[in-house]
PDB file of C-alpha atoms in Angstrom:
ATOM      1  CA  MET S   1     124.150  99.167  95.165  1.00  0.00           C
ATOM      2  CA  ALA S   2     126.926  97.311  96.986  1.00  0.00           C
ATOM      3  CA  GLY S   3     124.940  94.085  96.875  1.00  0.00           C
ATOM      4  CA  TRP S   4     124.226  94.384  93.173  1.00  0.00           C
ATOM      5  CA  LEU S   5     127.864  95.165  92.370  1.00  0.00           C
ATOM      6  CA  TRP S   6     128.911  92.081  94.341  1.00  0.00           C
ATOM      7  CA  ALA S   7     126.392  89.857  92.509  1.00  0.00           C
ATOM      8  CA  GLY S   8     127.636  90.893  89.093  1.00  0.00           C
ATOM      9  CA  PRO S   9     126.093  91.872  85.748  1.00  0.00           C
ATOM     10  CA  GLU S  10     123.904  88.744  85.538  1.00  0.00           C
ATOM     11  CA  ALA S  11     121.986  89.860  88.651  1.00  0.00           C
ATOM     12  CA  ALA S  12     119.151  92.327  89.224  1.00  0.00           C
ATOM     13  CA  VAL S  13     117.634  93.854  92.340  1.00  0.00           C
ATOM     14  CA  SER S  14     114.385  91.924  92.791  1.00  0.00           C
ATOM     15  CA  HIS S  15     111.435  90.869  94.955  1.00  0.00           C
ATOM     16  CA  ARG S  16     110.699  93.250  97.867  1.00  0.00           C
ATOM     17  CA  SER S  17     113.756  95.391  97.183  1.00  0.00           C
ATOM     18  CA  ALA S  18     112.636  96.001  93.600  1.00  0.00           C
ATOM     19  CA  ALA S  19     109.061  96.705  94.743  1.00  0.00           C
ATOM     20  CA  ALA S  20     110.364  99.284  97.220  1.00  0.00           C
ATOM     21  CA  LEU S  21     112.479 100.958  94.513  1.00  0.00           C
ATOM     22  CA  TRP S  22     109.418 101.056  92.229  1.00  0.00           C
ATOM     23  CA  LYS S  23     107.422 102.473  95.195  1.00  0.00           C
ATOM     24  CA  LEU S  24     104.652  99.901  94.905  1.00  0.00           C
ATOM     25  CA  ASP S  25     101.769 100.017  97.396  1.00  0.00           C
ATOM     26  CA  GLY S  26     101.917  97.788 100.448  1.00  0.00           C
ATOM     27  CA  ILE S  27     105.558  96.760 100.202  1.00  0.00           C
ATOM     28  CA  ASP S  28     108.102  97.835 102.798  1.00  0.00           C
ATOM     29  CA  ALA S  29     111.457  96.185 102.128  1.00  0.00           C
ATOM     30  CA  GLY S  30     112.836  97.298 105.483  1.00  0.00           C
ATOM     31  CA  ASN S  31     116.435  96.118 105.746  1.00  0.00           C
ATOM     32  CA  ILE S  32     115.955  93.313 103.207  1.00  0.00           C
ATOM     33  CA  VAL S  33     118.244  93.403 100.180  1.00  0.00           C
ATOM     34  CA  GLU S  34     117.079  90.876  97.584  1.00  0.00           C
ATOM     35  CA  LEU S  35     118.714  90.052  94.274  1.00  0.00           C
ATOM     36  CA  THR S  36     118.061  87.490  91.561  1.00  0.00           C
ATOM     37  CA  THR S  37     120.810  86.008  89.434  1.00  0.00           C
ATOM     38  CA  THR S  38     121.428  83.379  86.791  1.00  0.00           C
ATOM     39  CA  GLY S  39     125.102  83.355  87.754  1.00  0.00           C
ATOM     40  CA  PRO S  40     127.040  80.955  90.030  1.00  0.00           C
ATOM     41  CA  ARG S  41     127.741  83.321  92.928  1.00  0.00           C
ATOM     42  CA  ASN S  42     128.430  81.640  96.294  1.00  0.00           C
ATOM     43  CA  ASN S  43     129.410  82.764  99.800  1.00  0.00           C
ATOM     44  CA  VAL S  44     126.579  85.286  99.943  1.00  0.00           C
ATOM     45  CA  PRO S  45     127.476  88.173 102.258  1.00  0.00           C
ATOM     46  CA  LYS S  46     125.446  88.682 105.402  1.00  0.00           C
ATOM     47  CA  GLY S  47     122.512  90.990 104.773  1.00  0.00           C
ATOM     48  CA  LEU S  48     121.829  89.824 101.219  1.00  0.00           C
ATOM     49  CA  THR S  49     119.187  87.381 100.015  1.00  0.00           C
ATOM     50  CA  LEU S  50     120.174  85.863  96.685  1.00  0.00           C
ATOM     51  CA  HIS S  51     117.521  84.139  94.564  1.00  0.00           C
ATOM     52  CA  ARG S  52     118.713  81.891  91.777  1.00  0.00           C
ATOM     53  CA  THR S  53     116.837  81.407  88.545  1.00  0.00           C
ATOM     54  CA  ARG S  54     117.366  79.864  85.135  1.00  0.00           C
ATOM     55  CA  LEU S  55     115.141  82.451  83.484  1.00  0.00           C
ATOM     56  CA  LEU S  56     115.919  86.170  83.646  1.00  0.00           C
ATOM     57  CA  THR S  57     115.438  87.573  80.168  1.00  0.00           C
ATOM     58  CA  PRO S  58     116.181  91.140  79.025  1.00  0.00           C
ATOM     59  CA  SER S  59     112.426  91.813  79.104  1.00  0.00           C
ATOM     60  CA  ASP S  60     112.431  90.895  82.812  1.00  0.00           C
ATOM     61  CA  THR S  61     114.852  93.640  83.810  1.00  0.00           C
ATOM     62  CA  GLY S  62     115.592  97.289  83.232  1.00  0.00           C
ATOM     63  CA  TRP S  63     117.471 100.218  84.707  1.00  0.00           C
ATOM     64  CA  LEU S  64     116.196 102.362  87.538  1.00  0.00           C
ATOM     65  CA  GLY S  65     118.779 105.053  87.893  1.00  0.00           C
ATOM     66  CA  ALA S  66     122.130 103.284  88.196  1.00  0.00           C
ATOM     67  CA  LEU S  67     120.614  99.985  89.343  1.00  0.00           C
ATOM     68  CA  LYS S  68     119.570  96.988  87.285  1.00  0.00           C
ATOM     69  CA  VAL S  69     116.138  96.057  88.619  1.00  0.00           C
ATOM     70  CA  THR S  70     113.482  93.519  87.707  1.00  0.00           C
ATOM     71  CA  GLY S  71     110.662  95.095  85.705  1.00  0.00           C
ATOM     72  CA  LEU S  72     107.211  95.721  87.117  1.00  0.00           C
ATOM     73  CA  VAL S  73     105.646  92.497  85.824  1.00  0.00           C
ATOM     74  CA  ARG S  74     108.499  90.247  86.932  1.00  0.00           C
ATOM     75  CA  THR S  75     108.615  92.016  90.299  1.00  0.00           C
ATOM     76  CA  LEU S  76     104.923  91.240  90.892  1.00  0.00           C
ATOM     77  CA  VAL S  77     105.438  87.571  90.065  1.00  0.00           C
ATOM     78  CA  ASP S  78     108.413  87.398  92.431  1.00  0.00           C
ATOM     79  CA  LEU S  79     106.461  89.116  95.220  1.00  0.00           C
ATOM     80  CA  GLY S  80     103.950  86.270  95.158  1.00  0.00           C
ATOM     81  CA  ALA S  81     106.746  83.911  96.154  1.00  0.00           C
ATOM     82  CA  VAL S  82     107.944  85.848  99.210  1.00  0.00           C
ATOM     83  CA  VAL S  83     104.991  87.920 100.513  1.00  0.00           C
ATOM     84  CA  GLN S  84     102.560  85.767 102.476  1.00  0.00           C
ATOM     85  CA  ASP S  85      99.694  88.270 102.510  1.00  0.00           C
ATOM     86  CA  THR S  86      98.102  88.212  99.050  1.00  0.00           C
ATOM     87  CA  ALA S  87      96.361  91.508  99.883  1.00  0.00           C
ATOM     88  CA  LEU S  88      99.748  93.224  99.715  1.00  0.00           C
ATOM     89  CA  VAL S  89     100.526  91.622  96.363  1.00  0.00           C
ATOM     90  CA  GLU S  90      97.153  92.818  95.041  1.00  0.00           C
ATOM     91  CA  ALA S  91      97.800  96.331  96.363  1.00  0.00           C
ATOM     92  CA  ALA S  92     101.169  96.339  94.615  1.00  0.00           C
ATOM     93  CA  MET S  93      99.528  95.163  91.385  1.00  0.00           C
ATOM     94  CA  GLU S  94      96.902  97.919  91.477  1.00  0.00           C
ATOM     95  CA  SER S  95      99.628 100.531  91.915  1.00  0.00           C
ATOM     96  CA  VAL S  96     101.350  99.093  88.831  1.00  0.00           C
ATOM     97  CA  LEU S  97      98.126  99.349  86.807  1.00  0.00           C
ATOM     98  CA  ARG S  98      97.762 102.965  87.886  1.00  0.00           C
ATOM     99  CA  ARG S  99     100.889 103.667  85.866  1.00  0.00           C
ATOM    100  CA  ASP S 100      99.815 101.742  82.786  1.00  0.00           C
ATOM    101  CA  GLN S 101      96.572  99.739  82.451  1.00  0.00           C
ATOM    102  CA  GLN S 102      97.977  97.915  79.424  1.00  0.00           C
ATOM    103  CA  LEU S 103     100.249  96.067  81.829  1.00  0.00           C
ATOM    104  CA  PHE S 104      97.248  93.872  82.721  1.00  0.00           C
ATOM    105  CA  ASP S 105      97.540  92.034  79.409  1.00  0.00           C
ATOM    106  CA  ARG S 106     101.312  91.917  79.666  1.00  0.00           C
ATOM    107  CA  MET S 107     101.028  90.278  83.077  1.00  0.00           C
ATOM    108  CA  LYS S 108      98.828  87.530  81.676  1.00  0.00           C
ATOM    109  CA  GLU S 109     101.166  86.986  78.742  1.00  0.00           C
ATOM    110  CA  ARG S 110     104.252  86.876  80.958  1.00  0.00           C
ATOM    111  CA  LEU S 111     102.616  84.464  83.381  1.00  0.00           C
ATOM    112  CA  GLU S 112     102.246  81.958  80.556  1.00  0.00           C
ATOM    113  CA  THR S 113     106.016  82.002  80.202  1.00  0.00           C
ATOM    114  CA  LEU S 114     107.094  82.288  83.825  1.00  0.00           C
ATOM    115  CA  GLY S 115     104.392  79.992  85.136  1.00  0.00           C
ATOM    116  CA  GLY S 116     105.808  77.103  83.180  1.00  0.00           C
ATOM    117  CA  HIS S 117     109.228  77.369  84.760  1.00  0.00           C
ATOM    118  CA  GLY S 118     108.464  76.586  88.367  1.00  0.00           C
ATOM    119  CA  ARG S 119     107.884  80.168  89.462  1.00  0.00           C
ATOM    120  CA  ARG S 120     106.283  79.967  92.893  1.00  0.00           C
ATOM    121  CA  GLY S 121     104.796  83.444  92.715  1.00  0.00           C
ATOM    122  CA  ALA S 122     103.109  82.915  89.363  1.00  0.00           C
ATOM    123  CA  GLY S 123     100.154  81.097  90.928  1.00  0.00           C
ATOM    124  CA  VAL S 124      99.519  83.917  93.406  1.00  0.00           C
ATOM    125  CA  LEU S 125      99.426  86.587  90.716  1.00  0.00           C
ATOM    126  CA  ARG S 126      97.334  84.370  88.438  1.00  0.00           C
ATOM    127  CA  GLU S 127      94.678  83.991  91.157  1.00  0.00           C
ATOM    128  CA  ILE S 128      94.563  87.752  91.746  1.00  0.00           C
ATOM    129  CA  LEU S 129      94.204  88.477  88.032  1.00  0.00           C
ATOM    130  CA  ALA S 130      91.443  85.863  87.696  1.00  0.00           C
ATOM    131  CA  LEU S 131      89.330  87.751  90.259  1.00  0.00           C
ATOM    132  CA  ARG S 132      89.852  91.131  88.640  1.00  0.00           C
ATOM    133  CA  ASP S 133      87.667  92.685  85.964  1.00  0.00           C
ATOM    134  CA  PRO S 134      90.171  93.511  83.192  1.00  0.00           C
ATOM    135  CA  ASP S 135      88.102  96.553  82.205  1.00  0.00           C
ATOM    136  CA  ALA S 136      87.905  98.006  85.719  1.00  0.00           C
ATOM    137  CA  ALA S 137      89.784 101.190  86.523  1.00  0.00           C
ATOM    138  CA  PRO S 138      92.692 100.739  88.942  1.00  0.00           C
ATOM    139  CA  THR S 139      92.032 101.529  92.574  1.00  0.00           C
ATOM    140  CA  GLU S 140      93.391 104.884  93.697  1.00  0.00           C
ATOM    141  CA  GLY S 141      95.310 103.557  96.666  1.00  0.00           C
ATOM    142  CA  MET S 142      95.869 100.711  99.080  1.00  0.00           C
ATOM    143  CA  PHE S 143      92.811 101.703 101.134  1.00  0.00           C
ATOM    144  CA  GLU S 144      90.536 101.125  98.132  1.00  0.00           C
ATOM    145  CA  THR S 145      92.263  97.844  97.272  1.00  0.00           C
ATOM    146  CA  LEU S 146      91.733  96.438 100.764  1.00  0.00           C
ATOM    147  CA  MET S 147      88.141  97.691 100.774  1.00  0.00           C
ATOM    148  CA  GLU S 148      87.408  95.827  97.550  1.00  0.00           C
ATOM    149  CA  ARG S 149      88.908  92.635  98.973  1.00  0.00           C
ATOM    150  CA  ARG S 150      86.541  92.978 101.918  1.00  0.00           C
ATOM    151  CA  LEU S 151      83.555  93.414  99.577  1.00  0.00           C
ATOM    152  CA  ARG S 152      84.537  90.237  97.698  1.00  0.00           C
ATOM    153  CA  ALA S 153      84.886  88.334 100.966  1.00  0.00           C
ATOM    154  CA  TRP S 154      81.357  89.377 101.959  1.00  0.00           C
ATOM    155  CA  GLY S 155      79.998  87.894  98.725  1.00  0.00           C
ATOM    156  CA  LEU S 156      78.259  91.109  97.693  1.00  0.00           C
ATOM    157  CA  GLU S 157      77.488  92.088  94.144  1.00  0.00           C
ATOM    158  CA  MET S 158      80.667  93.810  93.047  1.00  0.00           C
ATOM    159  CA  PRO S 159      80.355  97.535  92.317  1.00  0.00           C
ATOM    160  CA  VAL S 160      81.691  99.565  89.408  1.00  0.00           C
ATOM    161  CA  ARG S 161      84.985 101.242  90.191  1.00  0.00           C
ATOM    162  CA  GLN S 162      85.479 104.972  89.637  1.00  0.00           C
ATOM    163  CA  TYR S 163      81.989 105.517  88.237  1.00  0.00           C
ATOM    164  CA  GLU S 164      81.482 108.956  86.710  1.00  0.00           C
ATOM    165  CA  VAL S 165      78.351 110.977  87.475  1.00  0.00           C
ATOM    166  CA  SER S 166      77.382 114.376  86.065  1.00  0.00           C
ATOM    167  CA  VAL S 167      76.512 116.538  89.057  1.00  0.00           C
ATOM    168  CA  GLY S 168      75.882 120.280  89.176  1.00  0.00           C
ATOM    169  CA  GLY S 169      77.545 120.911  85.842  1.00  0.00           C
ATOM    170  CA  ARG S 170      80.636 118.900  86.641  1.00  0.00           C
ATOM    171  CA  VAL S 171      81.687 115.257  86.498  1.00  0.00           C
ATOM    172  CA  VAL S 172      82.552 113.511  89.756  1.00  0.00           C
ATOM    173  CA  ARG S 173      83.783 109.987  90.314  1.00  0.00           C
ATOM    174  CA  ILE S 174      82.407 107.599  92.909  1.00  0.00           C
ATOM    175  CA  ASP S 175      85.007 105.116  94.150  1.00  0.00           C
ATOM    176  CA  PHE S 176      82.609 102.137  94.274  1.00  0.00           C
ATOM    177  CA  ALA S 177      79.146 102.431  92.740  1.00  0.00           C
ATOM    178  CA  TRP S 178      76.147 100.109  92.651  1.00  0.00           C
ATOM    179  CA  VAL S 179      74.680 101.951  89.713  1.00  0.00           C
ATOM    180  CA  ARG S 180      71.163 100.478  89.567  1.00  0.00           C
ATOM    181  CA  LYS S 181      70.656 101.146  93.282  1.00  0.00           C
ATOM    182  CA  ARG S 182      72.367 104.556  93.108  1.00  0.00           C
ATOM    183  CA  VAL S 183      74.474 103.608  96.110  1.00  0.00           C
ATOM    184  CA  GLY S 184      78.130 104.547  96.416  1.00  0.00           C
ATOM    185  CA  LEU S 185      80.851 103.678  98.872  1.00  0.00           C
ATOM    186  CA  GLU S 186      83.937 105.817  99.334  1.00  0.00           C
ATOM    187  CA  PRO S 187      87.031 105.103 101.453  1.00  0.00           C
ATOM    188  CA  ARG S 188      88.090 108.435 102.900  1.00  0.00           C
ATOM    189  CA  GLY S 189      91.619 108.754 104.229  1.00  0.00           C
ATOM    190  CA  PHE S 190      92.152 111.711 106.562  1.00  0.00           C
ATOM    191  CA  TRP S 191      95.425 112.761 104.901  1.00  0.00           C
ATOM    192  CA  CYS S 192      93.861 113.329 101.474  1.00  0.00           C
ATOM    193  CA  HIS S 193      90.570 114.824 102.700  1.00  0.00           C
ATOM    194  CA  SER S 194      91.876 117.298 105.292  1.00  0.00           C
ATOM    195  CA  GLY S 195      92.222 121.049 104.949  1.00  0.00           C
ATOM    196  CA  ARG S 196      89.590 123.774 104.686  1.00  0.00           C
ATOM    197  CA  GLU S 197      89.280 123.804 100.890  1.00  0.00           C
ATOM    198  CA  LYS S 198      89.119 120.020 100.590  1.00  0.00           C
ATOM    199  CA  PHE S 199      86.600 119.828 103.418  1.00  0.00           C
ATOM    200  CA  GLN S 200      84.325 122.362 101.687  1.00  0.00           C
ATOM    201  CA  SER S 201      84.707 120.606  98.330  1.00  0.00           C
ATOM    202  CA  ASP S 202      83.727 117.279  99.905  1.00  0.00           C
ATOM    203  CA  ILE S 203      80.621 118.834 101.473  1.00  0.00           C
ATOM    204  CA  ASP S 204      79.542 120.427  98.167  1.00  0.00           C
ATOM    205  CA  ARG S 205      80.139 117.166  96.318  1.00  0.00           C
ATOM    206  CA  ALA S 206      78.145 115.118  98.845  1.00  0.00           C
ATOM    207  CA  ASN S 207      75.223 117.566  98.699  1.00  0.00           C
ATOM    208  CA  ASP S 208      75.177 117.558  94.885  1.00  0.00           C
ATOM    209  CA  LEU S 209      75.184 113.744  94.805  1.00  0.00           C
ATOM    210  CA  ALA S 210      72.354 113.604  97.346  1.00  0.00           C
ATOM    211  CA  LEU S 211      70.249 115.918  95.186  1.00  0.00           C
ATOM    212  CA  THR S 212      70.638 113.524  92.241  1.00  0.00           C
ATOM    213  CA  GLY S 213      69.404 110.606  94.344  1.00  0.00           C
ATOM    214  CA  TRP S 214      72.690 108.972  95.268  1.00  0.00           C
ATOM    215  CA  THR S 215      73.304 107.495  98.701  1.00  0.00           C
ATOM    216  CA  ILE S 216      77.016 107.700  99.541  1.00  0.00           C
ATOM    217  CA  ILE S 217      78.506 105.728 102.416  1.00  0.00           C
ATOM    218  CA  SER S 218      81.841 107.083 103.598  1.00  0.00           C
ATOM    219  CA  VAL S 219      84.293 104.652 105.174  1.00  0.00           C
ATOM    220  CA  THR S 220      87.364 105.467 107.268  1.00  0.00           C
ATOM    221  CA  TRP S 221      90.471 103.355 107.796  1.00  0.00           C
ATOM    222  CA  HIS S 222      89.294 102.840 111.389  1.00  0.00           C
ATOM    223  CA  ASP S 223      86.001 101.430 110.061  1.00  0.00           C
ATOM    224  CA  LEU S 224      87.802  98.992 107.767  1.00  0.00           C
ATOM    225  CA  VAL S 225      90.298  97.752 110.342  1.00  0.00           C
ATOM    226  CA  ARG S 226      88.380  97.931 113.625  1.00  0.00           C
ATOM    227  CA  ARG S 227      84.677  97.680 112.804  1.00  0.00           C
ATOM    228  CA  PRO S 228      84.031  96.237 109.335  1.00  0.00           C
ATOM    229  CA  GLU S 229      80.672  94.931 110.536  1.00  0.00           C
ATOM    230  CA  LYS S 230      79.464  98.566 110.624  1.00  0.00           C
ATOM    231  CA  ILE S 231      80.334  98.961 106.959  1.00  0.00           C
ATOM    232  CA  LEU S 232      78.489  95.777 106.027  1.00  0.00           C
ATOM    233  CA  SER S 233      75.426  96.796 108.044  1.00  0.00           C
ATOM    234  CA  ARG S 234      75.207 100.267 106.527  1.00  0.00           C
ATOM    235  CA  LEU S 235      75.862  99.010 103.027  1.00  0.00           C
ATOM    236  CA  GLY S 236      73.296  96.251 103.420  1.00  0.00           C
ATOM    237  CA  ASP S 237      70.650  98.765 104.509  1.00  0.00           C
ATOM    238  CA  ALA S 238      71.443 101.103 101.623  1.00  0.00           C
ATOM    239  CA  LEU S 239      71.349  98.352  98.996  1.00  0.00           C
ATOM    240  CA  ALA S 240      68.104  96.983 100.407  1.00  0.00           C
TER     241      ALA S 240
END
């Protein structure tokens, strides 16, 4: 708040600071305070990073509580300019689409405007959007986003996201489904699959899917980070 008040009404909280305020996946602003301005401010105080731009339209900004902040689409474009790991930018984008899938088209439209004004991050977001199926459901978390990036890197046929199957009188969703092969892959984080009731529900769900002919491969964060070759081997066997 102090930084924004110093920068003046032409400025907005932006980049990693805006992403942290929006609570986007994968972005930890830490002690970074980033602002973007069209104004002539100089003598930037220690602890602030001030980005200057010629283009910061009313559609690029909004209010988050008492703070003027760059909007979701502009924040994603700006992240591409300062975050080196494109996986984190993609994770942030998926968390945006979880809020509103119509933002996919707005991103593409806004890139046409921002991309023509020397925006460094526009190219990063454009590449991510080019790889994404516009009709695909958003991932349900950073774990799924990183898992999909790994699948793309392996050159596998890409699965259907959040595929719905009627099982035992109810509809369940499979995170990644190779429908013709009836093979599914599901990232399973301990925090959201722990507890007695959740454990029992997962067992019932897995049994019901098995009875309908589905092979489900469960993947932990440890698998993804420490032994991805195990995932590829198991998935290869199942798809074969």
